[in-house]
Coordinates of C-alpha atoms in Angstrom, one line a residue:
M24 CA 57.6 11.1 148.8
R25 CA 56.6 7.6 148.0
K26 CA 57.9 6.0 151.2
R27 CA 56.4 8.8 153.2
Y28 CA 53.0 8.2 151.6
I29 CA 53.2 4.3 152.1
T30 CA 54.1 4.9 155.8
I31 CA 51.1 7.2 156.2
L32 CA 48.8 4.8 154.5
A33 CA 49.9 1.8 156.6
A34 CA 49.4 3.7 159.7
L35 CA 45.8 4.7 158.6
M36 CA 44.9 1.1 157.8
L37 CA 46.6 -0.5 161.0
L38 CA 47.4 1.8 163.7
P39 CA 45.8 5.4 163.5
L40 CA 47.4 7.4 166.3
M41 CA 46.4 11.1 166.3
A42 CA 43.5 13.2 167.2
G43 CA 42.5 16.1 169.4
A44 CA 39.8 18.4 170.1
Q45 CA 39.2 22.2 170.4
A46 CA 39.3 22.1 174.2
L47 CA 39.1 19.6 177.0
K48 CA 35.6 18.7 178.1
G49 CA 37.0 18.7 181.6
S50 CA 37.4 22.6 181.4
Y51 CA 33.6 23.1 180.6
F52 CA 32.8 23.6 184.3
L53 CA 36.0 25.4 185.5
D54 CA 35.2 29.1 185.9
G55 CA 38.7 30.2 185.6
S56 CA 39.7 28.3 182.6
L57 CA 40.6 30.1 179.4
Q58 CA 39.7 27.0 177.4
R59 CA 35.9 26.7 178.3
N60 CA 35.0 29.5 175.9
R61 CA 35.9 27.1 173.0
L62 CA 33.1 24.8 174.2
N63 CA 30.4 27.5 174.7
P64 CA 31.1 31.0 173.3
A65 CA 28.9 32.4 176.1
F66 CA 31.6 31.6 178.7
A67 CA 34.1 34.2 179.7
P68 CA 37.4 33.9 181.6
R69 CA 38.5 35.9 184.7
A70 CA 40.7 38.3 182.9
N71 CA 42.2 39.6 179.7
Y72 CA 44.7 37.3 178.2
F73 CA 47.2 36.8 175.4
G74 CA 48.2 33.3 174.2
L75 CA 51.7 32.3 173.8
P76 CA 52.2 31.9 170.0
V77 CA 52.0 28.2 168.8
I78 CA 51.9 26.6 172.3
S79 CA 49.0 28.3 173.9
N80 CA 46.7 25.4 172.9
V81 CA 48.2 22.2 171.7
G82 CA 46.3 18.8 171.6
L83 CA 46.7 15.2 170.4
G84 CA 44.6 12.1 170.7
V85 CA 42.5 9.4 169.0
Y86 CA 38.9 8.3 169.2
G87 CA 38.1 4.8 167.8
N88 CA 36.2 1.5 168.6
V89 CA 39.4 -0.5 167.9
G90 CA 42.9 -0.4 169.3
P91 CA 46.5 -1.6 168.8
A92 CA 45.8 -4.8 170.6
D93 CA 43.3 -5.7 167.9
F94 CA 46.0 -5.5 165.1
L95 CA 49.3 -6.2 166.9
Y96 CA 50.2 -9.4 168.8
P97 CA 53.2 -10.1 171.0
K98 CA 54.4 -13.8 170.5
N99 CA 57.5 -15.5 171.4
G100 CA 59.4 -12.3 171.9
E101 CA 58.2 -10.9 168.5
L102 CA 55.4 -8.4 167.7
Y103 CA 53.2 -9.6 164.8
T104 CA 50.5 -7.9 162.8
F105 CA 47.0 -9.7 162.6
L106 CA 48.2 -10.8 159.0
N107 CA 51.0 -13.0 160.2
Q108 CA 50.5 -16.7 160.1
N109 CA 51.4 -17.0 163.8
V110 CA 48.0 -15.2 164.6
S111 CA 45.0 -17.3 164.0
L112 CA 41.8 -16.0 162.3
A113 CA 39.7 -17.0 165.3
E114 CA 42.1 -14.9 167.7
F115 CA 42.0 -12.0 165.4
S116 CA 38.2 -11.9 164.6
K117 CA 36.8 -12.6 168.1
N118 CA 36.7 -9.0 169.3
L119 CA 36.6 -7.2 166.0
P120 CA 33.7 -4.9 165.5
N121 CA 31.4 -4.9 162.4
R122 CA 32.8 -1.6 161.3
P123 CA 36.3 -0.6 162.9
L124 CA 36.1 3.2 163.0
V125 CA 38.7 5.8 164.0
D126 CA 37.8 9.5 164.3
I127 CA 40.8 11.9 163.7
E128 CA 41.2 15.5 164.7
Y129 CA 44.1 17.9 165.4
D130 CA 44.3 21.7 166.0
T131 CA 46.5 24.2 167.5
D132 CA 46.5 27.9 167.9
I133 CA 49.0 30.1 166.2
L134 CA 47.7 33.3 167.9
N135 CA 44.9 34.0 170.3
F136 CA 43.8 36.8 172.8
G137 CA 40.7 38.0 174.7
F138 CA 39.7 41.1 176.5
F139 CA 36.7 42.7 178.4
T140 CA 34.9 45.9 177.4
K141 CA 32.6 48.1 179.3
G142 CA 29.2 46.7 179.8
G143 CA 30.1 43.2 180.6
G144 CA 31.2 42.4 177.1
F145 CA 34.1 39.9 176.3
W146 CA 35.8 39.7 172.9
N147 CA 38.1 37.0 171.8
F148 CA 40.2 36.2 168.6
D149 CA 42.2 33.3 167.6
M150 CA 43.7 31.7 164.5
G151 CA 45.3 28.3 164.0
V152 CA 45.5 25.2 161.9
R153 CA 43.1 22.2 162.1
L154 CA 43.1 18.7 160.6
D155 CA 39.8 16.7 160.8
G156 CA 39.3 13.3 159.4
Q157 CA 37.7 9.8 159.8
I158 CA 38.6 6.3 158.5
G159 CA 36.2 3.4 158.5
L160 CA 37.1 -0.2 157.6
P161 CA 34.5 -3.0 157.0
R162 CA 35.1 -6.1 159.2
D163 CA 34.7 -8.2 155.9
L164 CA 37.8 -6.6 154.4
L165 CA 40.0 -7.3 157.4
I166 CA 38.8 -10.9 157.6
F167 CA 39.4 -11.3 153.8
M168 CA 43.0 -9.9 154.2
K169 CA 43.6 -12.3 157.1
Q170 CA 41.9 -15.5 155.7
G171 CA 43.7 -15.8 152.4
M172 CA 42.7 -18.3 149.7
A173 CA 39.7 -20.5 150.5
A174 CA 38.6 -23.6 148.8
D175 CA 35.0 -22.5 148.4
E176 CA 33.7 -19.3 146.8
Q177 CA 33.0 -16.5 149.3
V178 CA 31.7 -12.9 149.0
Y179 CA 33.1 -10.0 151.2
S180 CA 31.3 -6.7 151.3
L181 CA 33.4 -3.5 151.3
K182 CA 30.5 -1.2 152.2
G183 CA 31.5 1.0 155.0
F184 CA 35.0 1.4 153.7
D185 CA 35.6 5.3 153.6
M186 CA 38.2 7.8 154.4
Y187 CA 37.8 11.6 154.9
Q188 CA 40.3 14.4 155.9
T189 CA 40.3 18.2 155.7
S190 CA 43.2 20.4 156.7
S191 CA 42.7 24.0 156.9
V192 CA 43.8 27.3 158.4
Y193 CA 41.2 29.2 160.3
A194 CA 40.7 32.6 162.1
S195 CA 37.7 33.4 164.4
I196 CA 36.2 36.3 166.3
G197 CA 33.8 35.9 169.2
H198 CA 31.8 37.9 171.7
S199 CA 30.2 37.1 175.0
R200 CA 27.8 39.4 176.9
D201 CA 26.0 39.4 180.2
L202 CA 22.3 40.0 179.7
S203 CA 21.3 40.1 183.4
D204 CA 19.7 43.5 182.8
L205 CA 17.2 41.8 180.7
V206 CA 17.1 38.3 182.2
E207 CA 18.9 37.8 185.5
G208 CA 21.6 35.2 185.3
L209 CA 21.6 35.0 181.5
R210 CA 24.8 35.3 179.3
V211 CA 25.0 34.6 175.7
G212 CA 27.9 34.4 173.1
G213 CA 28.7 33.7 169.5
K214 CA 31.7 33.3 167.2
F215 CA 32.3 33.5 163.5
R216 CA 35.0 31.5 162.1
A217 CA 36.6 31.6 158.5
F218 CA 38.4 28.8 157.0
I219 CA 41.0 28.4 154.2
P220 CA 41.1 24.7 153.3
L221 CA 44.4 23.7 152.1
E222 CA 43.4 20.2 151.2
H223 CA 40.5 17.7 151.3
I224 CA 40.3 14.0 150.7
G225 CA 37.2 11.9 150.6
L226 CA 37.0 8.3 149.4
T227 CA 34.3 5.7 149.8
M228 CA 34.1 2.1 148.3
G229 CA 30.3 2.3 148.1
D230 CA 28.7 -1.1 147.4
S231 CA 32.0 -2.7 146.2
Y232 CA 32.6 -6.4 147.0
I233 CA 35.2 -9.2 146.8
T234 CA 34.5 -12.6 145.4
M235 CA 37.0 -15.1 146.5
S236 CA 37.6 -18.6 145.0
Q237 CA 40.2 -21.3 145.1
D238 CA 42.1 -19.9 142.1
K239 CA 41.5 -16.1 142.2
W240 CA 40.0 -13.2 144.0
M241 CA 37.8 -10.8 141.9
V242 CA 37.0 -7.1 143.2
N243 CA 33.8 -5.6 141.8
S244 CA 34.5 -2.0 142.6
A245 CA 32.1 0.9 142.9
A246 CA 34.4 3.4 144.6
S247 CA 34.2 7.2 144.3
G248 CA 36.3 10.0 145.7
V249 CA 37.3 13.6 145.7
I250 CA 40.6 15.4 146.1
A251 CA 40.6 19.2 146.5
S252 CA 44.0 20.9 146.7
S253 CA 46.0 23.4 144.8
F254 CA 49.4 21.8 145.3
F255 CA 48.9 18.0 145.2
S256 CA 46.9 15.5 143.1
V257 CA 47.0 11.6 142.5
N258 CA 48.0 9.7 139.5
P259 CA 45.8 6.5 139.5
E260 CA 47.8 5.2 136.5
S261 CA 50.8 4.8 138.7
V262 CA 49.4 1.8 140.6
G263 CA 50.4 -1.6 139.5
G264 CA 52.4 -2.6 136.5
D265 CA 55.9 -1.4 135.9
S266 CA 55.1 2.4 136.3
E267 CA 57.7 4.4 138.0
S268 CA 55.5 7.5 138.5
E269 CA 54.4 8.7 141.9
F270 CA 51.0 8.0 143.1
I271 CA 50.9 11.5 144.8
E272 CA 52.2 14.3 142.7
A273 CA 53.0 17.4 144.8
D274 CA 54.0 21.0 143.7
M275 CA 55.1 22.6 147.0
E276 CA 55.7 25.9 145.3
N277 CA 52.0 26.2 144.4
I278 CA 50.6 25.8 148.0
G279 CA 47.5 27.9 148.3
P280 CA 43.8 27.7 149.2
A281 CA 41.7 25.0 147.8
G282 CA 38.6 27.1 148.5
F283 CA 37.0 28.8 151.5
G284 CA 34.8 28.0 154.3
F285 CA 33.0 29.4 157.4
S286 CA 31.2 28.3 160.5
F287 CA 29.3 29.8 163.5
D288 CA 29.3 29.0 167.2
L289 CA 26.4 29.8 169.4
G290 CA 25.9 29.6 173.2
A291 CA 24.0 30.5 176.2
E292 CA 24.4 30.2 179.9
Y293 CA 21.8 30.7 182.7
K294 CA 22.6 30.8 186.4
L295 CA 19.5 30.4 188.8
N296 CA 19.0 33.0 191.5
V297 CA 15.5 32.3 192.9
G298 CA 16.2 32.5 196.7
S299 CA 16.4 28.7 197.2
V300 CA 18.8 25.9 197.9
V301 CA 19.3 25.6 194.0
D302 CA 20.7 29.1 193.7
G303 CA 23.9 29.0 191.7
M304 CA 22.8 26.1 189.6
T305 CA 23.8 26.7 186.0
F306 CA 22.3 25.5 182.7
S307 CA 24.2 25.9 179.4
L308 CA 23.9 25.0 175.9
S309 CA 26.1 25.4 172.8
V310 CA 26.2 24.6 169.1
L311 CA 29.6 24.7 167.5
D312 CA 31.0 24.7 164.0
L313 CA 27.7 25.1 162.1
G314 CA 28.9 25.7 158.5
G315 CA 30.8 24.3 155.6
Y316 CA 33.7 24.2 153.1
F317 CA 33.4 25.3 149.5
F318 CA 36.1 24.1 147.1
N319 CA 37.2 25.9 143.9
N320 CA 36.4 23.8 140.9
K321 CA 39.8 24.1 139.4
N322 CA 41.3 22.6 142.5
V323 CA 39.0 19.5 142.6
M324 CA 39.8 16.1 141.2
G325 CA 37.2 13.4 141.0
L326 CA 37.9 9.8 141.5
E327 CA 35.7 6.8 140.5
S328 CA 36.0 3.0 139.8
G329 CA 33.9 0.4 138.2
G330 CA 34.2 -3.0 136.7
T331 CA 36.4 -5.9 138.0
A332 CA 40.0 -6.3 139.1
V333 CA 42.1 -9.1 140.3
Y334 CA 43.5 -9.1 143.9
E335 CA 46.3 -11.2 145.1
G336 CA 46.2 -10.6 148.8
I337 CA 48.7 -10.0 151.6
K338 CA 50.0 -12.7 154.1
D339 CA 52.9 -13.2 156.6
I340 CA 53.6 -9.8 157.5
G341 CA 55.2 -9.3 161.0
F342 CA 57.0 -6.6 162.9
S343 CA 60.3 -8.5 163.9
E344 CA 63.7 -7.1 164.2
D345 CA 65.0 -8.5 160.9
M346 CA 61.8 -7.7 158.9
D347 CA 62.0 -5.1 156.0
M348 CA 59.2 -2.6 157.0
S349 CA 59.4 -0.8 153.6
E350 CA 58.6 -3.9 151.7
S351 CA 55.7 -4.8 154.1
T352 CA 54.1 -1.3 154.0
E353 CA 54.6 -1.1 150.2
A354 CA 52.8 -4.4 149.8
I355 CA 49.9 -3.0 151.9
Q356 CA 50.0 0.2 149.8
D357 CA 49.9 -1.6 146.5
E358 CA 47.1 -3.9 147.5
F359 CA 44.9 -1.2 148.8
L360 CA 45.3 1.0 145.8
S361 CA 44.7 -2.0 143.5
L362 CA 41.7 -2.8 145.5
A363 CA 40.2 0.6 145.0
N364 CA 40.9 0.5 141.2
L365 CA 40.6 4.2 141.0
K366 CA 40.4 6.3 137.7
E367 CA 39.9 10.1 137.3
A368 CA 36.3 11.1 137.1
K369 CA 35.0 13.8 134.7
N370 CA 32.5 15.0 137.3
P371 CA 33.5 15.0 141.1
M372 CA 30.7 13.6 143.4
Y373 CA 30.8 17.0 145.4
T374 CA 32.6 20.3 145.5
S375 CA 31.5 21.3 148.9
T376 CA 31.2 19.6 152.3
G377 CA 29.8 20.4 155.9
T378 CA 31.9 21.1 158.9
R379 CA 31.6 18.6 161.8
T380 CA 28.9 20.3 164.0
R381 CA 29.2 19.7 167.9
I382 CA 26.5 20.1 170.5
Y383 CA 27.1 20.5 174.2
A384 CA 24.5 20.8 177.0
G385 CA 25.5 21.0 180.7
V386 CA 24.2 21.5 184.2
E387 CA 26.4 22.4 187.2
Y388 CA 25.6 22.6 190.9
P389 CA 28.2 24.5 193.1
F390 CA 28.6 24.0 196.8
L391 CA 30.9 25.0 199.7
S392 CA 30.9 28.7 198.6
D393 CA 31.7 27.8 195.0
K394 CA 34.8 25.8 196.1
M395 CA 33.5 22.7 194.5
S396 CA 30.9 21.8 192.1
L397 CA 29.3 18.6 190.3
G398 CA 28.6 18.8 186.6
L399 CA 26.9 16.8 184.0
L400 CA 27.8 17.3 180.3
Y401 CA 26.3 15.9 177.2
S402 CA 28.4 16.2 174.1
G403 CA 27.4 15.2 170.5
K404 CA 29.5 15.3 167.3
F405 CA 28.2 14.8 163.8
G406 CA 30.6 12.5 162.0
Y407 CA 30.9 11.8 158.4
S408 CA 28.8 8.7 158.8
K409 CA 27.4 8.6 162.3
M410 CA 26.8 10.8 165.4
I411 CA 29.2 10.3 168.2
N412 CA 27.6 10.8 171.7
D413 CA 29.2 11.1 175.2
L414 CA 28.0 11.8 178.7
T415 CA 30.5 13.1 181.3
V416 CA 30.2 13.5 185.0
S417 CA 32.5 16.0 186.5
Y418 CA 33.8 16.9 190.0
N419 CA 35.4 20.4 190.0
L420 CA 37.5 21.8 192.8
N421 CA 38.4 25.6 193.0
P422 CA 40.3 25.9 196.3
C423 CA 41.4 29.4 195.2
K424 CA 40.7 31.8 192.4
W425 CA 44.1 31.0 190.6
F426 CA 43.8 27.2 190.7
N427 CA 41.3 24.8 189.1
L428 CA 41.3 21.1 189.2
G429 CA 38.7 18.8 187.6
L430 CA 38.1 15.0 187.5
N431 CA 35.5 13.4 185.2
W432 CA 34.2 10.2 184.0
S433 CA 32.8 9.6 180.4
F434 CA 30.5 6.6 179.7
L435 CA 28.5 6.8 176.6
N436 CA 31.4 6.5 174.1
A437 CA 33.0 3.3 172.9
Y438 CA 35.5 3.3 175.9
K439 CA 34.4 4.3 179.3
T440 CA 37.4 6.3 181.0
M441 CA 38.6 8.9 183.4
G442 CA 39.6 12.5 182.5
W443 CA 41.3 15.2 184.4
I444 CA 42.4 18.8 184.0
M445 CA 44.6 21.1 186.1
E446 CA 45.0 24.9 185.4
F447 CA 46.8 27.7 187.1
S448 CA 45.0 30.8 186.2
P449 CA 46.0 33.9 188.1
K450 CA 44.4 37.3 187.2
A451 CA 47.8 38.5 186.2
G452 CA 50.7 36.2 185.3
V453 CA 51.3 33.0 183.4
D454 CA 48.3 30.6 182.8
F455 CA 49.2 27.0 182.3
F456 CA 46.9 24.0 181.8
I457 CA 47.3 20.4 181.1
G458 CA 44.9 17.5 181.0
S459 CA 43.1 14.7 179.2
D460 CA 39.6 13.7 178.7
Y461 CA 40.4 10.1 178.1
T462 CA 43.4 8.5 179.9
F463 CA 44.6 5.1 179.5
F464 CA 46.6 3.3 182.4
E465 CA 47.6 -0.1 180.8
V466 CA 50.0 -0.4 177.8
M467 CA 51.0 -3.3 175.7
P468 CA 54.5 -4.9 176.5
D469 CA 57.5 -3.3 174.6
V470 CA 55.4 -0.7 173.0
F471 CA 53.8 2.3 174.8
L472 CA 50.3 1.7 173.3
P473 CA 47.1 1.2 175.2
V474 CA 45.9 -2.4 175.6
D475 CA 42.2 -1.4 175.0
K476 CA 40.5 0.9 172.5
M477 CA 42.5 3.8 171.2
W478 CA 40.3 6.4 172.9
M479 CA 42.6 9.0 174.4
N480 CA 43.8 12.6 174.1
V481 CA 46.1 15.0 175.9
R482 CA 46.2 18.9 175.7
F483 CA 48.2 21.6 177.2
G484 CA 48.9 25.4 176.9
L485 CA 50.5 28.5 178.0
S486 CA 49.2 32.1 178.1
F487 CA 49.5 35.4 179.8
M488 CA 46.9 36.9 182.0
I489 CA 47.0 40.6 181.9
G490 CA 44.2 41.6 184.3
G491 CA 40.7 42.6 183.5
K492 CA 37.1 43.2 184.6
K493 CA 36.1 40.0 186.4
N494 CA 37.1 39.3 189.9

């Protein structure tokens, strides 16, 4: 357990690699796509469907303003971290943002299906698992770790150092209905989602800072945190000294809900039909995951720190063939935990937290008898500490009803990039889709990792189409 935790922590600090989304943004304007209903509950597919368990909707990715090339450096046939003495401070710091930030997500469906009813209604149900998180590191902390001992006293701020994660099981039910009888071209939809959170971690260093002088480094810590779980907790007393106890204490026989949660999705779509050249132009808007998590007090452990601690620093760590990775990652773990200087708090700073709400607003113009279309999609996501905005231009091709192809370009996020999606969606038969909103084309030598920012994802799925109301 200890080595597994060390590896996870080192990955979070140096090389976060996973994320995903509820659906690909490229599917938003593909009329035949099963996935677009996840971005706007007003949308409906062409036919009834049943998702193949577990693999009907699987996605991985990462969204951050830093990448592997900011922390890993190939030199003289070796691959070093930024901490190694073969990497200069100037080389490391020149492209480092003020607050390196990585946004983490993962979700996959265990079961999902949807069907049409009389009167133009469409119902859908899904259940699955979700991981949602974020880690932020202040530039000062990374410079401090790299620079080492200095002759003159220096102060490094740790403000902006935070980490959040929630893992949960969810189930949702949604309904979409055509309201053309009331307003021609209008369709609306909604979805209710219930969560069972399995664990939640929240940690912030607050206004903590490091004072570094020639003979010692002092950490004035003002950290606070929360862990909500029925089956694991942390033991701050295990950090440092000769303690042999585990920092993470897990009781896998006691896995259960840490609390409960819920959220709502709302959406609308309006298609123009005014007898002009703009007929068929569609406007749409949706708000997703409007809700929160509520943790059972008996499953909540508060963490806090205060006062001063001594920090001895890390140096000369590299990923060479003869290097002992366990020793290096253990050094990082010990220094990180010593830096936080955590103790158990009598009163946790919170026992509930909000879901990460998303907003989508799109406009689409079809042409060539709906065989092609152009779309513009705004997406916004409320993060733990900032709003993440994106603007995507899409070209969509529907040469026949059972095949959809989309190409898109996103340009408001930290990394401008191309996306794509391909979906085979017959009215009856196997539906298969695969795509990415953010694709990288250049990788670092010797390792399959992007040269630029880690802003990427990939998603695929298999479902069965079983006929239905739509043509």
